[in-house]
GROMACS .gro file of C-alpha atoms in nm:
model
  368
    1UNK     CA    1   0.000   0.000   0.000
    2UNK     CA    2   0.104   0.362  -0.041
    3UNK     CA    3   0.187   0.551   0.280
    4UNK     CA    4   0.363   0.866   0.398
    5UNK     CA    5   0.634   0.739   0.630
    6UNK     CA    6   0.828   0.951   0.879
    7UNK     CA    7   1.177   0.794   0.874
    8UNK     CA    8   1.345   1.057   1.092
    9UNK     CA    9   1.285   1.415   1.197
   10UNK     CA   10   1.185   1.617   0.887
   11UNK     CA   11   1.222   1.312   0.661
   12UNK     CA   12   0.881   1.219   0.519
   13UNK     CA   13   0.886   0.970   0.232
   14UNK     CA   14   0.600   0.848   0.014
   15UNK     CA   15   0.653   0.478  -0.037
   16UNK     CA   16   0.501   0.134  -0.071
   17UNK     CA   17   0.459  -0.002   0.281
   18UNK     CA   18   0.373  -0.363   0.357
   19UNK     CA   19   0.054  -0.438   0.551
   20UNK     CA   20  -0.033  -0.777   0.697
   21UNK     CA   21  -0.372  -0.943   0.711
   22UNK     CA   22  -0.568  -0.831   1.018
   23UNK     CA   23  -0.509  -1.018   1.343
   24UNK     CA   24  -0.803  -1.217   1.490
   25UNK     CA   25  -0.943  -0.912   1.674
   26UNK     CA   26  -0.870  -0.658   1.402
   27UNK     CA   27  -1.038  -0.524   1.091
   28UNK     CA   28  -0.859  -0.388   0.787
   29UNK     CA   29  -0.980  -0.042   0.690
   30UNK     CA   30  -0.956   0.119   0.349
   31UNK     CA   31  -0.898   0.474   0.460
   32UNK     CA   32  -1.134   0.734   0.317
   33UNK     CA   33  -0.998   1.045   0.491
   34UNK     CA   34  -0.748   1.146   0.760
   35UNK     CA   35  -0.729   1.486   0.924
   36UNK     CA   36  -0.397   1.665   0.972
   37UNK     CA   37  -0.362   1.762   1.338
   38UNK     CA   38  -0.121   2.020   1.479
   39UNK     CA   39   0.041   1.735   1.674
   40UNK     CA   40   0.138   1.579   1.338
   41UNK     CA   41   0.325   1.898   1.251
   42UNK     CA   42   0.549   1.888   1.558
   43UNK     CA   43   0.576   1.510   1.551
   44UNK     CA   44   0.724   1.525   1.204
   45UNK     CA   45   0.935   1.844   1.219
   46UNK     CA   46   1.017   1.904   1.586
   47UNK     CA   47   1.146   1.564   1.705
   48UNK     CA   48   0.803   1.470   1.840
   49UNK     CA   49   0.791   1.105   1.729
   50UNK     CA   50   0.811   0.817   1.975
   51UNK     CA   51   0.983   0.596   1.719
   52UNK     CA   52   1.088   0.572   1.353
   53UNK     CA   53   0.974   0.478   1.098
   54UNK     CA   54   0.622   0.599   1.176
   55UNK     CA   55   0.303   0.645   0.978
   56UNK     CA   56   0.121   0.931   1.149
   57UNK     CA   57  -0.248   1.029   1.139
   58UNK     CA   58  -0.502   0.968   1.414
   59UNK     CA   59  -0.818   1.140   1.282
   60UNK     CA   60  -0.955   0.889   1.035
   61UNK     CA   61  -1.250   0.713   0.880
   62UNK     CA   62  -1.288   0.441   0.621
   63UNK     CA   63  -1.455   0.125   0.497
   64UNK     CA   64  -1.397  -0.224   0.638
   65UNK     CA   65  -1.247  -0.450   0.369
   66UNK     CA   66  -1.139  -0.752   0.578
   67UNK     CA   67  -1.204  -0.884   0.930
   68UNK     CA   68  -1.024  -1.114   1.172
   69UNK     CA   69  -1.174  -1.443   1.278
   70UNK     CA   70  -1.275  -1.319   1.625
   71UNK     CA   71  -1.452  -1.003   1.507
   72UNK     CA   72  -1.820  -1.017   1.599
   73UNK     CA   73  -1.989  -0.682   1.557
   74UNK     CA   74  -1.824  -0.538   1.245
   75UNK     CA   75  -1.865  -0.672   0.893
   76UNK     CA   76  -1.701  -0.613   0.556
   77UNK     CA   77  -1.854  -0.308   0.389
   78UNK     CA   78  -1.922  -0.117   0.713
   79UNK     CA   79  -1.829   0.249   0.726
   80UNK     CA   80  -1.637   0.325   1.043
   81UNK     CA   81  -1.453   0.594   1.236
   82UNK     CA   82  -1.152   0.513   1.452
   83UNK     CA   83  -1.113   0.598   1.820
   84UNK     CA   84  -0.733   0.629   1.821
   85UNK     CA   85  -0.663   0.565   2.190
   86UNK     CA   86  -0.600   0.197   2.265
   87UNK     CA   87  -0.653   0.138   2.638
   88UNK     CA   88  -0.460  -0.136   2.816
   89UNK     CA   89  -0.788  -0.270   2.967
   90UNK     CA   90  -0.595  -0.371   3.282
   91UNK     CA   91  -0.508  -0.060   3.485
   92UNK     CA   92  -0.733   0.079   3.759
   93UNK     CA   93  -0.877   0.346   3.527
   94UNK     CA   94  -0.961   0.096   3.253
   95UNK     CA   95  -1.125  -0.135   3.507
   96UNK     CA   96  -1.345   0.162   3.601
   97UNK     CA   97  -1.406   0.220   3.227
   98UNK     CA   98  -1.230   0.559   3.238
   99UNK     CA   99  -1.036   0.466   2.927
  100UNK     CA  100  -0.927   0.821   2.847
  101UNK     CA  101  -0.720   0.815   3.169
  102UNK     CA  102  -0.552   0.480   3.096
  103UNK     CA  103  -0.202   0.458   3.245
  104UNK     CA  104  -0.057   0.237   2.972
  105UNK     CA  105  -0.236   0.335   2.655
  106UNK     CA  106  -0.128   0.289   2.294
  107UNK     CA  107  -0.231   0.525   2.014
  108UNK     CA  108  -0.285   0.500   1.640
  109UNK     CA  109  -0.075   0.755   1.455
  110UNK     CA  110   0.177   0.824   1.731
  111UNK     CA  111   0.266   0.515   1.936
  112UNK     CA  112   0.184   0.283   1.647
  113UNK     CA  113   0.112   0.333   1.278
  114UNK     CA  114  -0.184   0.547   1.180
  115UNK     CA  115  -0.389   0.679   0.894
  116UNK     CA  116  -0.160   0.859   0.647
  117UNK     CA  117  -0.183   0.551   0.427
  118UNK     CA  118  -0.425   0.363   0.207
  119UNK     CA  119  -0.506   0.089   0.460
  120UNK     CA  120  -0.479   0.030   0.835
  121UNK     CA  121  -0.550  -0.265   1.063
  122UNK     CA  122  -0.754  -0.152   1.365
  123UNK     CA  123  -0.882  -0.333   1.674
  124UNK     CA  124  -1.254  -0.401   1.658
  125UNK     CA  125  -1.290  -0.228   1.998
  126UNK     CA  126  -1.164   0.098   1.844
  127UNK     CA  127  -1.404   0.096   1.549
  128UNK     CA  128  -1.724   0.298   1.559
  129UNK     CA  129  -1.984   0.197   1.297
  130UNK     CA  130  -2.126   0.494   1.111
  131UNK     CA  131  -2.476   0.548   0.980
  132UNK     CA  132  -2.470   0.592   0.603
  133UNK     CA  133  -2.616   0.940   0.652
  134UNK     CA  134  -2.273   1.049   0.780
  135UNK     CA  135  -2.032   1.096   0.492
  136UNK     CA  136  -1.693   0.931   0.534
  137UNK     CA  137  -1.489   1.244   0.468
  138UNK     CA  138  -1.687   1.432   0.734
  139UNK     CA  139  -1.647   1.139   0.975
  140UNK     CA  140  -1.271   1.197   0.979
  141UNK     CA  141  -1.353   1.502   1.192
  142UNK     CA  142  -1.523   1.292   1.461
  143UNK     CA  143  -1.203   1.275   1.668
  144UNK     CA  144  -1.151   1.654   1.702
  145UNK     CA  145  -1.528   1.703   1.728
  146UNK     CA  146  -1.537   1.458   2.020
  147UNK     CA  147  -1.243   1.635   2.184
  148UNK     CA  148  -1.437   1.963   2.166
  149UNK     CA  149  -1.752   1.803   2.305
  150UNK     CA  150  -1.545   1.665   2.594
  151UNK     CA  151  -1.409   2.015   2.668
  152UNK     CA  152  -1.754   2.174   2.651
  153UNK     CA  153  -1.887   1.911   2.891
  154UNK     CA  154  -1.605   2.007   3.128
  155UNK     CA  155  -1.756   2.356   3.118
  156UNK     CA  156  -2.096   2.211   3.206
  157UNK     CA  157  -2.240   2.349   2.882
  158UNK     CA  158  -2.345   2.041   2.687
  159UNK     CA  159  -2.707   1.931   2.674
  160UNK     CA  160  -2.842   1.837   3.014
  161UNK     CA  161  -2.510   1.940   3.168
  162UNK     CA  162  -2.588   2.312   3.138
  163UNK     CA  163  -2.594   2.424   3.499
  164UNK     CA  164  -2.609   2.800   3.471
  165UNK     CA  165  -2.942   2.979   3.428
  166UNK     CA  166  -2.987   3.279   3.207
  167UNK     CA  167  -3.017   3.497   3.516
  168UNK     CA  168  -2.638   3.460   3.515
  169UNK     CA  169  -2.533   3.509   3.154
  170UNK     CA  170  -2.327   3.235   2.991
  171UNK     CA  171  -2.038   3.427   2.845
  172UNK     CA  172  -1.763   3.207   2.694
  173UNK     CA  173  -1.417   3.315   2.578
  174UNK     CA  174  -1.222   3.081   2.353
  175UNK     CA  175  -0.850   3.158   2.330
  176UNK     CA  176  -0.726   3.020   2.000
  177UNK     CA  177  -0.911   3.014   1.669
  178UNK     CA  178  -0.753   2.702   1.525
  179UNK     CA  179  -0.968   2.410   1.418
  180UNK     CA  180  -1.050   2.305   1.777
  181UNK     CA  181  -1.128   2.658   1.892
  182UNK     CA  182  -1.349   2.726   1.591
  183UNK     CA  183  -1.525   2.391   1.633
  184UNK     CA  184  -1.592   2.474   2.000
  185UNK     CA  185  -1.743   2.807   1.897
  186UNK     CA  186  -1.966   2.641   1.638
  187UNK     CA  187  -2.071   2.372   1.884
  188UNK     CA  188  -2.167   2.625   2.150
  189UNK     CA  189  -2.376   2.812   1.896
  190UNK     CA  190  -2.535   2.481   1.791
  191UNK     CA  191  -2.608   2.387   2.156
  192UNK     CA  192  -2.775   2.721   2.227
  193UNK     CA  193  -2.748   3.047   2.029
  194UNK     CA  194  -2.813   3.234   2.355
  195UNK     CA  195  -2.461   3.149   2.471
  196UNK     CA  196  -2.232   3.446   2.406
  197UNK     CA  197  -1.903   3.336   2.247
  198UNK     CA  198  -1.591   3.552   2.212
  199UNK     CA  199  -1.304   3.420   1.997
  200UNK     CA  200  -0.955   3.559   2.058
  201UNK     CA  201  -0.652   3.489   1.841
  202UNK     CA  202  -0.350   3.666   1.697
  203UNK     CA  203  -0.431   3.547   1.343
  204UNK     CA  204  -0.699   3.749   1.164
  205UNK     CA  205  -0.729   3.488   0.888
  206UNK     CA  206  -0.849   3.230   1.138
  207UNK     CA  207  -1.092   3.467   1.304
  208UNK     CA  208  -1.241   3.557   0.968
  209UNK     CA  209  -1.351   3.196   0.909
  210UNK     CA  210  -1.642   3.244   1.150
  211UNK     CA  211  -1.700   3.618   1.118
  212UNK     CA  212  -2.047   3.567   0.968
  213UNK     CA  213  -2.153   3.357   1.267
  214UNK     CA  214  -1.977   3.535   1.552
  215UNK     CA  215  -1.942   3.909   1.592
  216UNK     CA  216  -1.721   3.886   1.901
  217UNK     CA  217  -1.395   3.807   1.721
  218UNK     CA  218  -1.095   3.983   1.871
  219UNK     CA  219  -0.750   3.991   1.715
  220UNK     CA  220  -0.470   4.044   1.967
  221UNK     CA  221  -0.137   4.008   1.789
  222UNK     CA  222   0.107   4.054   2.078
  223UNK     CA  223   0.148   4.100   2.453
  224UNK     CA  224   0.108   4.477   2.429
  225UNK     CA  225  -0.234   4.443   2.269
  226UNK     CA  226  -0.327   4.183   2.531
  227UNK     CA  227  -0.231   4.422   2.812
  228UNK     CA  228  -0.456   4.691   2.668
  229UNK     CA  229  -0.739   4.441   2.633
  230UNK     CA  230  -0.697   4.320   2.993
  231UNK     CA  231  -0.723   4.672   3.137
  232UNK     CA  232  -1.085   4.677   3.016
  233UNK     CA  233  -1.185   4.312   3.015
  234UNK     CA  234  -1.048   4.134   3.321
  235UNK     CA  235  -1.302   3.926   3.514
  236UNK     CA  236  -1.552   3.924   3.225
  237UNK     CA  237  -1.618   3.561   3.129
  238UNK     CA  238  -1.813   3.289   3.307
  239UNK     CA  239  -1.628   3.020   3.108
  240UNK     CA  240  -1.288   3.028   2.937
  241UNK     CA  241  -1.146   2.762   2.705
  242UNK     CA  242  -0.776   2.767   2.618
  243UNK     CA  243  -0.703   2.597   2.284
  244UNK     CA  244  -0.371   2.755   2.177
  245UNK     CA  245  -0.108   2.580   2.385
  246UNK     CA  246   0.079   2.903   2.461
  247UNK     CA  247   0.189   2.960   2.822
  248UNK     CA  248   0.082   3.324   2.783
  249UNK     CA  249  -0.276   3.231   2.693
  250UNK     CA  250  -0.291   2.987   2.984
  251UNK     CA  251  -0.217   3.281   3.214
  252UNK     CA  252  -0.463   3.508   3.033
  253UNK     CA  253  -0.744   3.262   3.107
  254UNK     CA  254  -0.698   3.333   3.477
  255UNK     CA  255  -0.717   3.707   3.423
  256UNK     CA  256  -1.029   3.719   3.205
  257UNK     CA  257  -1.234   3.465   3.405
  258UNK     CA  258  -1.493   3.619   3.633
  259UNK     CA  259  -1.517   3.526   4.003
  260UNK     CA  260  -1.656   3.175   4.036
  261UNK     CA  261  -1.580   3.108   3.670
  262UNK     CA  262  -1.474   2.785   3.503
  263UNK     CA  263  -1.153   2.753   3.300
  264UNK     CA  264  -1.084   2.455   3.075
  265UNK     CA  265  -0.727   2.407   2.954
  266UNK     CA  266  -0.739   2.214   2.626
  267UNK     CA  267  -0.435   2.333   2.430
  268UNK     CA  268  -0.127   2.113   2.409
  269UNK     CA  269   0.117   2.342   2.589
  270UNK     CA  270   0.453   2.378   2.415
  271UNK     CA  271   0.674   2.513   2.696
  272UNK     CA  272   0.679   2.547   3.075
  273UNK     CA  273   0.406   2.745   3.246
  274UNK     CA  274   0.504   2.984   3.525
  275UNK     CA  275   0.228   3.143   3.731
  276UNK     CA  276   0.324   3.445   3.946
  277UNK     CA  277   0.223   3.455   4.311
  278UNK     CA  278  -0.020   3.743   4.245
  279UNK     CA  279  -0.199   3.535   3.981
  280UNK     CA  280  -0.225   3.236   4.212
  281UNK     CA  281  -0.383   3.466   4.469
  282UNK     CA  282  -0.630   3.572   4.200
  283UNK     CA  283  -0.726   3.208   4.144
  284UNK     CA  284  -0.790   3.170   4.515
  285UNK     CA  285  -0.975   3.497   4.566
  286UNK     CA  286  -1.196   3.447   4.261
  287UNK     CA  287  -1.245   3.081   4.358
  288UNK     CA  288  -1.189   2.971   4.001
  289UNK     CA  289  -1.241   2.616   3.882
  290UNK     CA  290  -0.961   2.506   3.647
  291UNK     CA  291  -1.009   2.179   3.460
  292UNK     CA  292  -0.778   1.995   3.227
  293UNK     CA  293  -0.898   1.811   2.919
  294UNK     CA  294  -0.684   1.600   2.691
  295UNK     CA  295  -0.885   1.368   2.473
  296UNK     CA  296  -1.241   1.232   2.465
  297UNK     CA  297  -1.454   0.965   2.630
  298UNK     CA  298  -1.543   0.655   2.433
  299UNK     CA  299  -1.693   0.329   2.554
  300UNK     CA  300  -1.873   0.103   2.304
  301UNK     CA  301  -2.089  -0.037   2.583
  302UNK     CA  302  -2.217   0.299   2.705
  303UNK     CA  303  -2.427   0.512   2.468
  304UNK     CA  304  -2.363   0.832   2.664
  305UNK     CA  305  -2.014   0.912   2.537
  306UNK     CA  306  -1.849   1.190   2.339
  307UNK     CA  307  -1.821   0.994   2.014
  308UNK     CA  308  -2.185   0.894   1.995
  309UNK     CA  309  -2.278   1.253   2.076
  310UNK     CA  310  -2.052   1.368   1.791
  311UNK     CA  311  -2.215   1.125   1.546
  312UNK     CA  312  -2.561   1.249   1.645
  313UNK     CA  313  -2.448   1.607   1.593
  314UNK     CA  314  -2.324   1.525   1.242
  315UNK     CA  315  -2.651   1.344   1.169
  316UNK     CA  316  -2.839   1.657   1.272
  317UNK     CA  317  -2.670   1.854   0.993
  318UNK     CA  318  -2.397   2.028   1.195
  319UNK     CA  319  -2.187   2.210   0.936
  320UNK     CA  320  -1.815   2.280   0.955
  321UNK     CA  321  -1.734   2.282   0.581
  322UNK     CA  322  -1.604   2.639   0.591
  323UNK     CA  323  -1.326   2.522   0.824
  324UNK     CA  324  -1.188   2.270   0.573
  325UNK     CA  325  -0.916   2.456   0.386
  326UNK     CA  326  -0.796   2.176   0.160
  327UNK     CA  327  -0.844   1.813   0.068
  328UNK     CA  328  -0.514   1.672  -0.055
  329UNK     CA  329  -0.360   1.348  -0.175
  330UNK     CA  330  -0.099   1.145   0.013
  331UNK     CA  331   0.159   1.273  -0.237
  332UNK     CA  332   0.097   1.633  -0.127
  333UNK     CA  333   0.119   1.569   0.247
  334UNK     CA  334   0.498   1.604   0.306
  335UNK     CA  335   0.505   1.951   0.152
  336UNK     CA  336   0.193   2.062   0.339
  337UNK     CA  337   0.339   1.950   0.673
  338UNK     CA  338   0.657   2.141   0.597
  339UNK     CA  339   0.457   2.454   0.512
  340UNK     CA  340   0.252   2.418   0.830
  341UNK     CA  341   0.566   2.385   1.042
  342UNK     CA  342   0.726   2.690   0.877
  343UNK     CA  343   0.408   2.884   0.959
  344UNK     CA  344   0.403   2.763   1.321
  345UNK     CA  345   0.771   2.856   1.351
  346UNK     CA  346   0.696   3.199   1.199
  347UNK     CA  347   0.945   3.139   0.919
  348UNK     CA  348   0.687   3.190   0.644
  349UNK     CA  349   0.312   3.245   0.616
  350UNK     CA  350   0.077   2.959   0.530
  351UNK     CA  351  -0.278   3.034   0.634
  352UNK     CA  352  -0.501   2.731   0.667
  353UNK     CA  353  -0.751   2.588   0.915
  354UNK     CA  354  -0.794   2.217   0.846
  355UNK     CA  355  -0.648   1.983   0.588
  356UNK     CA  356  -0.791   1.640   0.511
  357UNK     CA  357  -0.584   1.374   0.335
  358UNK     CA  358  -0.788   1.167   0.088
  359UNK     CA  359  -0.582   0.861  -0.019
  360UNK     CA  360  -0.801   0.791  -0.323
  361UNK     CA  361  -0.701   1.132  -0.463
  362UNK     CA  362  -0.346   1.000  -0.509
  363UNK     CA  363  -0.480   0.729  -0.740
  364UNK     CA  364  -0.703   0.971  -0.932
  365UNK     CA  365  -0.429   1.228  -0.988
  366UNK     CA  366  -0.171   0.967  -1.091
  367UNK     CA  367  -0.411   0.855  -1.364
  368UNK     CA  368  -0.461   1.205  -1.506
   0.00000   0.00000   0.00000
């Protein structure tokens, strides 16, 4: 099969890669689409891989083309999404079915091969059957969509979890207008348009992706502009979601949260966080609730989980098409990852929100 293989830092090679028949508990998936995550950028260009060679990609969907002899609930021809976290099933958290907190987890696309390829063998446990009303290319977004749902639940703002009455206005700030931040904003608007959402980012291009839906888009390009903003807007928001990963924005969440507010830290922080004594005192005096969120909850035996909620949202017609910047072939992926890293490193500009890799496009374009 064709795959994009990371052989060493910055060395991505398109090559034929051998794939075995699925093991007894696995299914072989013909991959329809795989999302490019910011973690793939740093994994490939900033020494972020656990091992080499590695096929990255953990946001994926596809069609089952073969099954192992022990597979019971999946059949050839099923459309599926992949929950990328592989729990050990033995630690104390797994025994309590808190799989997202597994101590000894594996992971498709980082700790083992993933979806930047034409095929992938996946444990039956990790496969989520899809209704045919959910298109396969859209289903590749179920992983980030579930991550956002998980974060919004941490805020207490999803469905029956909404705890705050309209006597106390729900006023949410989202720091970071990348794909996750923009998805969170769209989800909150989908949950209840009465929720006030403010998006803050340094990149005007990203903010403009939702400007027709959200008027409260604020571009703050540097620390000086943030300081001016904070003189007028400290203690303003009942809920704050951090989705950048910058230590600065982690600190800003504390400053803009109102007394008794809830802060959810979602961004994958990229350097050490130092919190001054005065800011710690502010946390205590305002009695803030700070929650961490890392992934999403999935349990095939329990219908009330983030992934099933995400599927139902897609079935309802939830639209995020304006956030998809490009759909590319496997052949185009190495260059795109390099451009994304150069943008993240501020070496050159490459404005994009979300890129999906469509393996079948490689076949189509090679025939033209």
